[in-house]
Amino acid sequence: MITDIEDFFAKGCGRCDRFDTPDCSTRLWADGLGKLREICLSAGLEETVKWGHPCYMHAGRNIAIMGAYQNKFVVGFFNAALMKDPEDVLEKPGPNTQHANTLNFTASQQAAMMEATIRAYLDEAKGYAEEGKKPPKNTVAPDLPDELAEALDADGELAEAFHALTPGRQRSYVINLNGAKKLETRIKRIEKFRDKIIAGKGAMER
C-alpha cells in the first residue's frame, strides 16, 4: 500500500494489480476525488495516508477518509454513530455494518454538487473531535481496539467481512491485537489480518 499522499491521486492505493495503470479506480474518478480533497483541505483538516487512502484529521482524531472503486468513489466518516445525518445521505458500506457512514458518488460532478452538505458534515465531525466525544460502546459486540475500529471505519469491505464473523472469531482478533503493546505493531497486525478476515477466518486459523 502507498505511504505518500500524492501517490494515491497519481497512481492509486497500491492494493491491487491495477495500481499505476489507466484502469486504476482513482484515474476513473480523478476529478471527483480532487474536489473532495479540495473540500477537506479547505475545511482545515490535516491530510495524511492511512490504510493506503487519504485520511483527514482534526484535533488528533480521524475525521474522514476517501476511496475509489470501479463503480463509485466515496468519502467515509469516522465515529459514524455520532453523526446526525440530517440530509439522510449517509449509507452503510454493507448490510452487516452497524452505522451508515459513507457518502457514495457515481458521477465526478456530484462532489461539487454536494459541497455544502459535505462541509456541514465535516464541521459536525470536527466538533465531536474538539469535544473529545466518542460514540457509546456497543455492549453486544466485542470492545474493539481503537486501531481496529478505525480500520473498519476506513475500509468498507473489511468492515462488512469482520461484522459477518462469528463472535468467537471477532474476539480472536481483539485478543490478538490487545496483546500488542505498541501502536505500530497493532496496525501492522491489522494489515496482515485483512485477507484472513475477508476470507471469514479467525486470527489463529490457517
XYZ file of N, CA and C in Angstrom:
618
model
N 0.831 -1.197 0.000
C 0.000 0.000 0.000
C 0.870 1.253 0.000
N 0.324 2.322 -0.525
C 1.084 3.566 -0.614
C 1.275 4.203 0.757
N 2.293 5.043 0.860
C 2.523 5.827 2.076
C 2.636 7.316 1.764
N 2.726 7.665 0.485
C 2.821 9.054 0.045
C 1.457 9.496 -0.479
N 0.921 10.571 0.069
C -0.421 11.015 -0.295
C -0.559 11.295 -1.783
N 0.474 11.861 -2.395
C 0.386 12.202 -3.809
C 0.276 10.960 -4.688
N 0.809 9.835 -4.220
C 0.715 8.601 -4.983
C -0.733 8.169 -5.176
N -1.580 8.404 -4.173
C -2.981 7.997 -4.297
C -3.631 8.696 -5.484
N -3.431 10.001 -5.582
C -4.085 10.767 -6.638
C -3.422 10.565 -7.998
N -2.161 10.158 -8.002
C -1.452 9.961 -9.263
C -1.459 8.513 -9.734
N -1.457 7.560 -8.784
C -1.277 6.159 -9.150
C -2.340 5.224 -8.573
N -2.890 5.545 -7.374
C -3.843 4.653 -6.735
C -3.404 4.275 -5.333
N -4.116 3.318 -4.736
C -3.849 2.964 -3.337
C -2.780 1.885 -3.190
N -2.506 1.140 -4.265
C -1.478 0.105 -4.205
C -1.969 -1.228 -3.707
N -3.284 -1.435 -3.648
C -3.815 -2.686 -3.112
C -4.066 -3.749 -4.177
N -4.069 -3.354 -5.442
C -4.376 -4.347 -6.470
C -3.455 -4.161 -7.670
N -3.582 -5.060 -8.653
C -2.680 -5.018 -9.797
C -3.038 -3.935 -10.810
N -4.087 -3.156 -10.529
C -4.415 -2.014 -11.391
C -3.675 -0.751 -10.965
N -2.834 -0.870 -9.929
C -2.068 0.268 -9.426
C -1.209 0.874 -10.530
N -1.270 2.196 -10.635
C -0.456 2.947 -11.600
C -0.715 2.511 -13.039
N -1.991 2.211 -13.340
C -2.399 1.918 -14.710
C -3.609 2.790 -15.036
N -3.947 2.943 -16.313
C -5.134 3.733 -16.671
C -6.431 3.162 -16.112
N -6.429 1.876 -15.737
C -7.641 1.240 -15.213
C -7.833 1.434 -13.718
N -6.857 2.053 -13.039
C -6.988 2.264 -11.596
C -8.225 3.112 -11.308
N -8.949 2.755 -10.256
C -10.180 3.465 -9.917
C -9.940 4.941 -9.638
N -8.768 5.276 -9.111
C -8.502 6.690 -8.843
C -8.396 7.489 -10.134
N -8.016 6.835 -11.230
C -7.968 7.514 -12.536
C -9.372 7.741 -13.064
N -10.261 6.792 -12.816
C -11.630 6.911 -13.302
C -12.363 8.084 -12.654
N -12.019 8.371 -11.400
C -12.732 9.384 -10.629
C -11.818 10.535 -10.218
N -10.810 10.821 -11.034
C -9.801 11.810 -10.654
C -10.403 13.173 -10.331
N -11.340 13.648 -11.136
C -11.916 14.976 -10.906
C -12.712 15.016 -9.607
N -13.506 13.991 -9.366
C -14.315 13.956 -8.148
C -13.463 13.836 -6.902
N -12.441 12.982 -6.953
C -11.535 12.837 -5.817
C -10.779 14.130 -5.556
N -10.385 14.813 -6.625
C -9.706 16.096 -6.461
C -10.594 17.121 -5.774
N -11.878 17.114 -6.113
C -12.811 18.040 -5.474
C -12.986 17.696 -3.998
N -13.110 16.420 -3.678
C -13.222 16.018 -2.277
C -11.994 16.457 -1.494
N -10.823 16.289 -2.098
C -9.582 16.703 -1.444
C -9.599 18.205 -1.180
N -10.019 18.972 -2.170
C -10.102 20.432 -2.018
C -11.034 20.816 -0.872
N -12.183 20.143 -0.780
C -13.148 20.441 0.281
C -12.559 20.128 1.650
N -11.919 18.967 1.779
C -11.356 18.566 3.074
C -10.231 19.497 3.515
N -9.371 19.875 2.584
C -8.253 20.750 2.930
C -8.743 22.155 3.273
N -9.720 22.656 2.519
C -10.228 23.999 2.801
C -11.026 24.041 4.100
N -11.427 22.861 4.592
C -12.110 22.787 5.886
C -11.115 22.801 7.046
N -9.826 22.901 6.721
C -8.805 22.982 7.758
C -8.365 21.648 8.309
N -8.652 20.564 7.585
C -8.280 19.240 8.064
C -6.837 18.911 7.694
N -6.210 18.107 8.525
C -4.840 17.648 8.282
C -4.889 16.414 7.399
N -4.148 16.428 6.302
C -4.162 15.336 5.343
C -3.029 14.356 5.626
N -3.370 13.076 5.642
C -2.365 12.042 5.856
C -2.780 10.804 5.071
N -1.971 9.761 5.132
C -2.301 8.496 4.472
C -2.466 7.419 5.529
N -3.589 6.729 5.496
C -3.816 5.581 6.381
C -4.517 4.496 5.575
N -4.064 3.260 5.753
C -4.648 2.121 5.056
C -4.610 2.319 3.537
N -3.620 3.066 3.069
C -3.461 3.280 1.643
C -4.396 4.314 1.044
N -5.084 5.079 1.881
C -6.058 6.056 1.397
C -5.857 7.419 2.068
N -6.292 8.489 1.415
C -6.221 9.813 2.038
C -7.143 9.882 3.251
N -6.570 10.204 4.390
C -7.321 10.301 5.636
C -7.167 11.728 6.160
N -8.253 12.288 6.670
C -8.261 13.685 7.102
C -8.561 13.763 8.591
N -7.712 14.504 9.313
C -7.740 14.516 10.763
C -7.978 15.921 11.315
N -8.435 15.958 12.568
C -8.626 17.231 13.272
C -8.573 16.948 14.768
N -7.864 17.780 15.496
C -7.758 17.645 16.953
C -7.295 16.247 17.353
N -6.388 15.691 16.556
C -5.838 14.381 16.878
C -6.739 13.206 16.572
N -7.860 13.452 15.911
C -8.813 12.378 15.608
C -9.011 12.231 14.104
N -9.233 11.003 13.665
C -9.610 10.763 12.280
C -11.020 11.303 12.049
N -11.190 12.055 10.973
C -12.488 12.650 10.655
C -13.124 11.974 9.445
N -12.370 11.888 8.356
C -12.926 11.340 7.119
C -11.835 10.654 6.315
N -12.273 9.768 5.440
C -11.331 9.046 4.567
C -12.002 8.863 3.215
N -11.232 8.949 2.153
C -11.818 8.778 0.830
C -11.291 7.529 0.154
N -12.061 7.028 -0.785
C -11.664 5.835 -1.511
C -12.306 5.821 -2.888
N -11.819 4.952 -3.738
C -12.327 4.845 -5.104
C -12.507 3.381 -5.479
N -13.603 3.113 -6.169
C -13.917 1.783 -6.671
C -14.237 1.902 -8.156
N -14.428 0.784 -8.822
C -14.722 0.831 -10.256
C -16.061 1.526 -10.539
N -17.032 1.375 -9.633
C -18.363 1.921 -9.897
C -18.714 3.163 -9.079
N -17.779 3.634 -8.238
C -18.075 4.805 -7.411
C -16.819 5.294 -6.712
N -16.895 6.524 -6.192
C -15.882 6.994 -5.245
C -16.612 7.461 -4.005
N -15.934 7.469 -2.872
C -16.631 7.652 -1.598
C -15.829 8.527 -0.644
N -16.545 9.093 0.312
C -15.916 9.678 1.493
C -16.648 9.091 2.694
N -15.875 8.541 3.627
C -16.447 7.923 4.813
C -16.106 8.714 6.060
N -17.020 8.728 7.014
C -16.839 9.460 8.259
C -16.583 8.485 9.403
N -15.612 8.831 10.254
C -15.322 8.030 11.436
C -16.334 8.356 12.539
N -16.428 7.451 13.529
C -17.372 7.636 14.643
C -18.773 7.933 14.121
N -19.205 7.111 13.178
C -20.466 7.353 12.480
C -21.680 7.338 13.401
N -21.588 6.643 14.529
C -22.727 6.583 15.446
C -23.087 7.966 15.998
N -22.146 8.904 15.931
C -22.417 10.260 16.411
C -23.078 11.133 15.349
N -22.902 10.802 14.094
C -23.361 11.668 13.017
C -24.886 11.713 12.945
N -25.430 12.915 12.815
C -26.881 13.089 12.808
C -27.501 12.863 11.432
N -26.751 13.119 10.378
C -27.186 12.885 9.003
C -28.547 13.518 8.697
N -28.687 14.830 8.869
C -29.986 15.477 8.632
C -30.455 15.389 7.181
N -29.523 15.232 6.242
C -29.894 15.130 4.830
C -30.225 13.691 4.418
N -30.017 12.746 5.350
C -30.287 11.331 5.090
C -29.550 10.843 3.842
N -28.261 11.158 3.787
C -27.460 10.796 2.615
C -26.388 9.757 2.921
N -26.101 9.505 4.194
C -25.085 8.514 4.541
C -25.624 7.110 4.312
N -24.756 6.240 3.809
C -25.135 4.856 3.540
C -24.198 3.903 4.269
N -24.683 2.694 4.525
C -23.846 1.658 5.107
C -23.019 1.010 4.006
N -21.730 0.730 4.281
C -20.907 0.041 3.274
C -21.439 -1.343 2.925
N -22.157 -1.983 3.850
C -22.712 -3.311 3.615
C -23.810 -3.597 4.614
N -24.624 -4.633 4.397
C -25.775 -4.912 5.261
C -25.425 -5.262 6.695
N -24.197 -5.728 6.934
C -23.818 -6.081 8.302
C -23.129 -4.945 9.049
N -22.915 -3.814 8.377
C -22.316 -2.661 9.027
C -23.343 -2.023 9.954
N -22.925 -1.637 11.143
C -23.869 -1.155 12.148
C -24.381 0.244 11.871
N -23.524 1.136 11.380
C -23.921 2.530 11.212
C -23.596 3.026 9.807
N -24.501 3.846 9.273
C -24.254 4.474 7.975
C -23.157 5.519 8.141
N -22.127 5.427 7.301
C -21.005 6.353 7.469
C -20.408 6.853 6.162
N -21.037 6.522 5.036
C -20.399 6.758 3.749
C -21.275 7.561 2.800
N -20.645 8.547 2.149
C -21.265 9.255 1.030
C -20.739 8.633 -0.254
N -21.637 8.119 -1.081
C -21.259 7.478 -2.336
C -21.521 8.414 -3.512
N -20.595 8.439 -4.457
C -20.732 9.275 -5.643
C -20.542 8.406 -6.886
N -21.456 8.518 -7.831
C -21.372 7.736 -9.066
C -21.131 8.624 -10.282
N -20.900 9.899 -10.053
C -20.512 10.841 -11.106
C -19.587 11.871 -10.482
N -18.510 12.233 -11.162
C -17.498 13.106 -10.572
C -18.074 14.449 -10.128
N -19.046 14.983 -10.870
C -19.593 16.302 -10.542
C -20.434 16.302 -9.269
N -20.796 15.111 -8.775
C -21.624 15.047 -7.574
C -20.908 15.606 -6.347
N -19.584 15.498 -6.310
C -18.840 16.029 -5.163
C -19.035 17.534 -5.065
N -18.960 18.228 -6.192
C -19.185 19.680 -6.194
C -20.631 20.015 -5.874
N -21.551 19.223 -6.389
C -22.972 19.465 -6.150
C -23.325 19.319 -4.669
N -22.611 18.439 -3.960
C -22.907 18.183 -2.552
C -21.929 18.891 -1.614
N -21.194 19.860 -2.122
C -20.152 20.502 -1.326
C -20.682 21.068 -0.010
N -21.815 21.736 -0.042
C -22.354 22.338 1.183
C -22.653 21.270 2.228
N -23.233 20.157 1.813
C -23.542 19.060 2.739
C -22.269 18.447 3.291
N -21.293 18.202 2.423
C -20.020 17.613 2.866
C -19.365 18.512 3.906
N -19.341 19.815 3.639
C -18.720 20.753 4.583
C -19.452 20.746 5.930
N -20.767 20.701 5.878
C -21.548 20.686 7.126
C -21.256 19.424 7.933
N -21.146 18.286 7.262
C -20.872 17.032 7.958
C -19.446 17.018 8.506
N -18.505 17.578 7.761
C -17.133 17.679 8.264
C -17.076 18.570 9.501
N -17.802 19.677 9.470
C -17.831 20.580 10.624
C -18.430 19.880 11.844
N -19.469 19.078 11.625
C -20.072 18.333 12.731
C -19.056 17.365 13.337
N -18.366 16.620 12.471
C -17.378 15.652 12.946
C -16.214 16.348 13.644
N -15.789 17.500 13.129
C -14.722 18.263 13.767
C -15.145 18.690 15.174
N -16.402 19.069 15.327
C -16.891 19.467 16.645
C -16.793 18.350 17.655
N -17.133 17.136 17.245
C -17.031 15.997 18.155
C -15.572 15.749 18.534
N -14.671 15.915 17.566
C -13.251 15.717 17.847
C -12.754 16.739 18.860
N -13.167 17.983 18.691
C -12.742 19.042 19.614
C -13.282 18.807 21.022
N -14.483 18.238 21.102
C -15.091 17.946 22.408
C -14.526 16.677 23.028
N -13.830 15.868 22.215
C -13.362 14.571 22.687
C -14.498 13.574 22.839
N -15.588 13.825 22.135
C -16.778 12.982 22.253
C -16.638 11.739 21.392
N -16.963 10.592 21.958
C -16.925 9.327 21.227
C -18.277 8.632 21.335
N -18.602 7.771 20.363
C -19.878 7.059 20.436
C -19.893 6.082 21.597
N -21.069 5.764 22.119
C -21.142 4.786 23.217
C -20.670 3.422 22.760
N -20.090 2.676 23.684
C -19.616 1.335 23.371
C -20.791 0.405 23.101
N -20.613 -0.464 22.121
C -21.609 -1.481 21.828
C -21.410 -2.635 22.805
N -22.407 -2.896 23.632
C -22.266 -3.921 24.674
C -22.443 -5.339 24.134
N -22.952 -5.458 22.889
C -23.157 -6.785 22.310
C -21.898 -7.254 21.593
N -21.357 -6.377 20.756
C -20.142 -6.721 20.016
C -18.929 -6.610 20.923
N -17.819 -7.276 20.575
C -16.609 -7.147 21.382
C -16.127 -5.703 21.415
N -15.506 -5.315 22.499
C -14.949 -3.970 22.633
C -13.688 -3.893 21.777
N -13.774 -3.229 20.638
C -12.691 -3.257 19.664
C -11.577 -2.291 20.040
N -10.317 -2.697 19.836
C -9.214 -1.743 19.973
C -9.431 -0.572 19.018
N -9.012 0.618 19.419
C -9.245 1.812 18.599
C -8.719 1.644 17.182
N -7.537 1.021 17.039
C -6.941 0.881 15.717
C -7.794 -0.006 14.805
N -8.390 -1.054 15.381
C -9.243 -1.930 14.582
C -10.539 -1.210 14.220
N -11.126 -0.499 15.181
C -12.357 0.239 14.904
C -12.136 1.252 13.785
N -11.007 1.924 13.806
C -10.713 2.917 12.781
C -10.451 2.248 11.428
N -9.790 1.097 11.432
C -9.558 0.374 10.180
C -10.876 -0.071 9.560
N -11.824 -0.490 10.389
C -13.139 -0.897 9.883
C -13.897 0.298 9.336
N -13.790 1.444 10.004
C -14.436 2.658 9.500
C -13.859 3.061 8.149
N -12.579 2.794 7.966
C -11.884 3.246 6.763
C -12.049 2.298 5.582
N -12.415 1.063 5.835
C -12.397 0.022 4.803
C -13.727 -0.717 4.831
N -14.632 -0.323 3.942
C -15.969 -0.908 3.947
C -15.979 -2.405 3.745
N -15.123 -2.907 2.859
C -15.063 -4.347 2.604
C -14.602 -5.091 3.850
N -13.606 -4.539 4.534
C -13.109 -5.163 5.758
C -14.171 -5.134 6.846
N -14.873 -4.006 6.972
C -15.923 -3.893 7.995
C -17.023 -4.914 7.771
N -17.451 -5.046 6.532
C -18.509 -5.993 6.208
C -18.084 -7.414 6.554
N -16.846 -7.761 6.215
C -16.351 -9.111 6.491
C -16.189 -9.351 7.986
N -15.693 -8.344 8.707
C -15.474 -8.517 10.147
C -16.799 -8.705 10.874
N -17.791 -7.884 10.546
C -19.084 -7.978 11.239
C -19.831 -9.260 10.873
N -19.435 -9.908 9.782
C -20.052 -11.178 9.404
C -19.401 -12.366 10.114
N -18.256 -12.138 10.777
C -17.590 -13.212 11.513
C -18.412 -13.627 12.725
N -18.206 -14.861 13.172
C -18.830 -15.292 14.415
C -18.240 -14.498 15.574
N -18.975 -14.346 16.680
C -18.425 -13.622 17.833
C -17.077 -14.164 18.292
N -16.911 -15.489 18.220
C -15.645 -16.084 18.638
C -14.492 -15.651 17.757
N -14.729 -15.616 16.462
C -13.669 -15.188 15.545
C -13.363 -13.693 15.737
N -14.396 -12.901 15.950
C -14.150 -11.484 16.226
C -13.283 -11.320 17.472
N -13.615 -12.067 18.498
C -12.845 -11.972 19.748
C -11.396 -12.410 19.547
N -11.170 -13.365 18.646
C -9.791 -13.834 18.425
C -8.911 -12.687 17.931
N -9.470 -11.825 17.121
C -8.697 -10.667 16.634
C -8.523 -9.625 17.735
N -9.564 -9.418 18.506
C -9.477 -8.454 19.606
C -8.405 -8.877 20.610
N -8.402 -10.163 20.966
C -7.421 -10.673 21.927
C -6.012 -10.532 21.370
N -5.847 -10.896 20.097
C -4.526 -10.818 19.474
C -4.015 -9.384 19.438
N -4.863 -8.448 19.049
C -4.434 -7.045 18.951
C -4.188 -6.431 20.316
N -5.008 -6.801 21.287
C -4.808 -6.270 22.643
C -3.513 -6.785 23.264
N -2.984 -7.878 22.714
C -1.728 -8.410 23.222
C -0.503 -7.662 22.729
N -0.711 -6.745 21.786
C 0.405 -5.950 21.265
C 0.457 -4.618 22.015
N 1.596 -4.304 22.594
C 1.722 -3.092 23.396
C 1.901 -1.847 22.542
N 2.563 -1.984 21.394
C 2.881 -0.825 20.576
C 1.807 -0.576 19.513
N 1.501 0.701 19.301
C 0.541 1.102 18.282
C 0.941 0.587 16.907
N 2.227 0.724 16.575
C 2.701 0.302 15.267
C 2.497 -1.193 15.045
N 2.693 -1.979 16.105
C 2.512 -3.427 15.998
C 1.055 -3.771 15.733
N 0.137 -3.086 16.424
C -1.289 -3.354 16.213
C -1.707 -3.019 14.785
N -1.209 -1.903 14.268
C -1.554 -1.507 12.903
C -1.020 -2.524 11.900
N 0.211 -2.985 12.086
C 0.790 -3.978 11.181
C 0.008 -5.294 11.233
N -0.432 -5.668 12.438
C -1.199 -6.912 12.554
C -2.533 -6.802 11.821
N -3.173 -5.640 11.900
C -4.445 -5.451 11.206
C -4.246 -5.600 9.700
N -3.183 -5.000 9.182
C -2.886 -5.115 7.750
C -2.648 -6.577 7.370
N -1.933 -7.298 8.243
C -1.631 -8.704 7.989
C -2.901 -9.560 8.055
N -3.831 -9.191 8.957
C -5.044 -9.980 9.156
C -6.113 -9.727 8.087
N -5.957 -8.693 7.281
C -7.041 -8.292 6.380
C -7.532 -9.449 5.509
N -6.621 -10.166 4.874
C -7.014 -11.262 3.980
C -7.745 -12.364 4.736
N -7.295 -12.642 5.966
C -7.963 -13.674 6.773
C -9.391 -13.264 7.108
N -9.557 -12.009 7.494
C -10.895 -11.524 7.850
C -11.811 -11.586 6.635
N -11.301 -11.147 5.485
C -12.101 -11.200 4.258
C -12.496 -12.642 3.931
N -11.611 -13.579 4.256
C -11.874 -14.990 3.983
C -12.779 -15.631 5.031
N -13.155 -14.876 6.063
C -14.067 -15.409 7.076
C -13.393 -16.248 8.141
N -12.096 -16.104 8.299
C -11.331 -16.906 9.251
C -11.031 -16.128 10.525
N -10.735 -16.875 11.589
C -10.294 -16.292 12.836
C -8.796 -16.024 12.822
N -8.319 -15.359 13.858
C -6.909 -14.946 13.887
C -5.949 -16.118 13.887
N -6.343 -17.235 14.472
C -5.434 -18.378 14.593
C -5.677 -19.438 13.534
N -6.632 -19.208 12.641
C -6.924 -20.198 11.594
C -5.988 -20.022 10.413
N -5.699 -21.119 9.748
C -4.862 -21.076 8.548
C -5.708 -20.945 7.301
